[in-house]
């Protein structure tokens, strides 16, 4: 038995888990792969399963525990590995996920057996076969030949090279866990919602983006026919397309729409897109709306061209304005994503608030500028960091000192900004399931703690 673990959200005071909670898609791929090789497994999603991890260990007594997670969950991932080893010292512990791909040294710990840092899920099968936990007839693979593997030998950690992985080699995810807990997953006011992945990495070069560095920076697209095949198996009417950018390849999008109609698929779709694409493809966006695209997350990022240029977005404020118009006229709800820059002054906060009000953007996401470890941007800012606590890398905490404001005044402006946006959204019916009072208390507590706490 192999236990596949997705930790709960990090304990930072902030949590978007109530508003944005996604199914454990990466683990569903692994479970499908293991099932096809006659290896039993169980997915433990700590955010939806009310049972303790120890009770799960007692129930299933796994021979191996594979743990995934994001940067903010680093400490939780290591905690799960320690707890698995405490339950049974012979348990094989495997760490994976996007954070581990470029920051594997963070997991060079005694409680970790292996780190799988490739998109290639079959590397996990190779590890299990090496440990004689796979199919009895399988041939064991030498550790030094396993794609992207980190392993400990004679007291030294070794890191194998990573090869780009073709997303078309992934199986259809095994969604039994999702089916059981479907109504726990949501995107703002859309619930239940399932995930589907149709590409890996990203074809663009934004300086702050971690996604483009994944899979060796190699962009792969899934065959459209296989996407349709998977959609037909998903028992959910709402689908979030998990690609960094779905709106990229026009012939592929046209084929996607043709097959959606041909197979009489009636679902609501949510995807990411870029303003420079949307602003120049008005008719295509209307066509996508006609087959179910109802929400589009767009990195508007800034309200002026100077800052857009500094992020290497290769777009413009004019494109942002045209995108807002096109999506509104097409009946697609825009989720505008913005960056709160460390160079902001009080006037910059006010300008962004006025922009959002002026253009009636009710769905918004505002992130504090955060250089992610593993990107070139991190290398540029690593000497200016004010914390090395990975739980702070949630885009809602300062990890670099603001340039023109104290931390307290920066957080105060951010707090006022977020509360304003929260009230706009709640009046529109988006956050009726959340209590504004609770979020106010969380922000106020952190305003007075994180602002003055030594880092």
C-alpha angles and dihedrals in degrees: 000000000000119000115211113201134198109182126224119258116289116268099246101130090253120082130170089183092107092055102031117033120154133193117255093258096164090056092046089058090051093047091052090049093049092047090053087056094048094252115138119225142166130210115223110193102185092199093062104026113082093199121097121251090242091056089051090051090049092048099046103022092205123206090211135022119203115195128193131184150138129265094273089054096056094110091044091051091053090045091056090050091051093048091049090052092046089055092048121001092205094059113122110230120202125188122202143149138097096300093054092052094076102014102049093140089069087070099047090120134134092245091059121082100181141001117211107199101169129092083232103106090187088073086074089056089051090053092050091049090050089053090046091243096117133072109328091230094051120110114243114240124218112249095234091061098053113111112257095342123157114202139167119242127171091345095308129104115230123199120205121209117264122232125203111260125217109232089212088074092066118104125234104278118257102237105182091115091049092050091053094049100027097132092056091069122083148156106212105295094354115096139194099028135171130205128232126182119209102169143018130229117356134273093222133077108223107164096225097047122110095184095071091059094057124101089026088301089290116141115216126179124207120237107262092228091060090049090055090046090056094044089057090058098049112101094208134089096213121068128186112201103218098202119124085234123006095173101075118092110056099195089049092050091050090051090048091053092046093053093044089058094040092054093042092236111174110188139131113247131204120190146160120251140168126245093229089058099042094045092058099040106056096148092048091052090053089051091050089050089054092059095048111283102145104155130040123186109210128184098226084161099174143018097228135053095235093066093040089056091049089057091051089236093147090213135097144229088251089058089051092054092047090049091053090052096045095049092047093051092046091053093244115138112233120220101198113207117202136183120225100213122215086230091063121128125197088266091055091056089049092048093053092048091050091049092053092047093046093054096039095236102173097170109063142156119196118190129188111236106270125177104214119219108251096040131097088242090062091054088053094052104029093103090054098053117129095194140028094193103122092206087071091063091089095110088247098083132063113249094168124049113256113249103219104022140048116253090251095054092043091052091045092056090044091050092050090047096050093045089052092051091044091056092048090053095044092052087054089054097251100118102032089126091060130070114234090203092061092052092047090055092048093050094045092050092051092043090063098035106040093039095063104022114111111247 
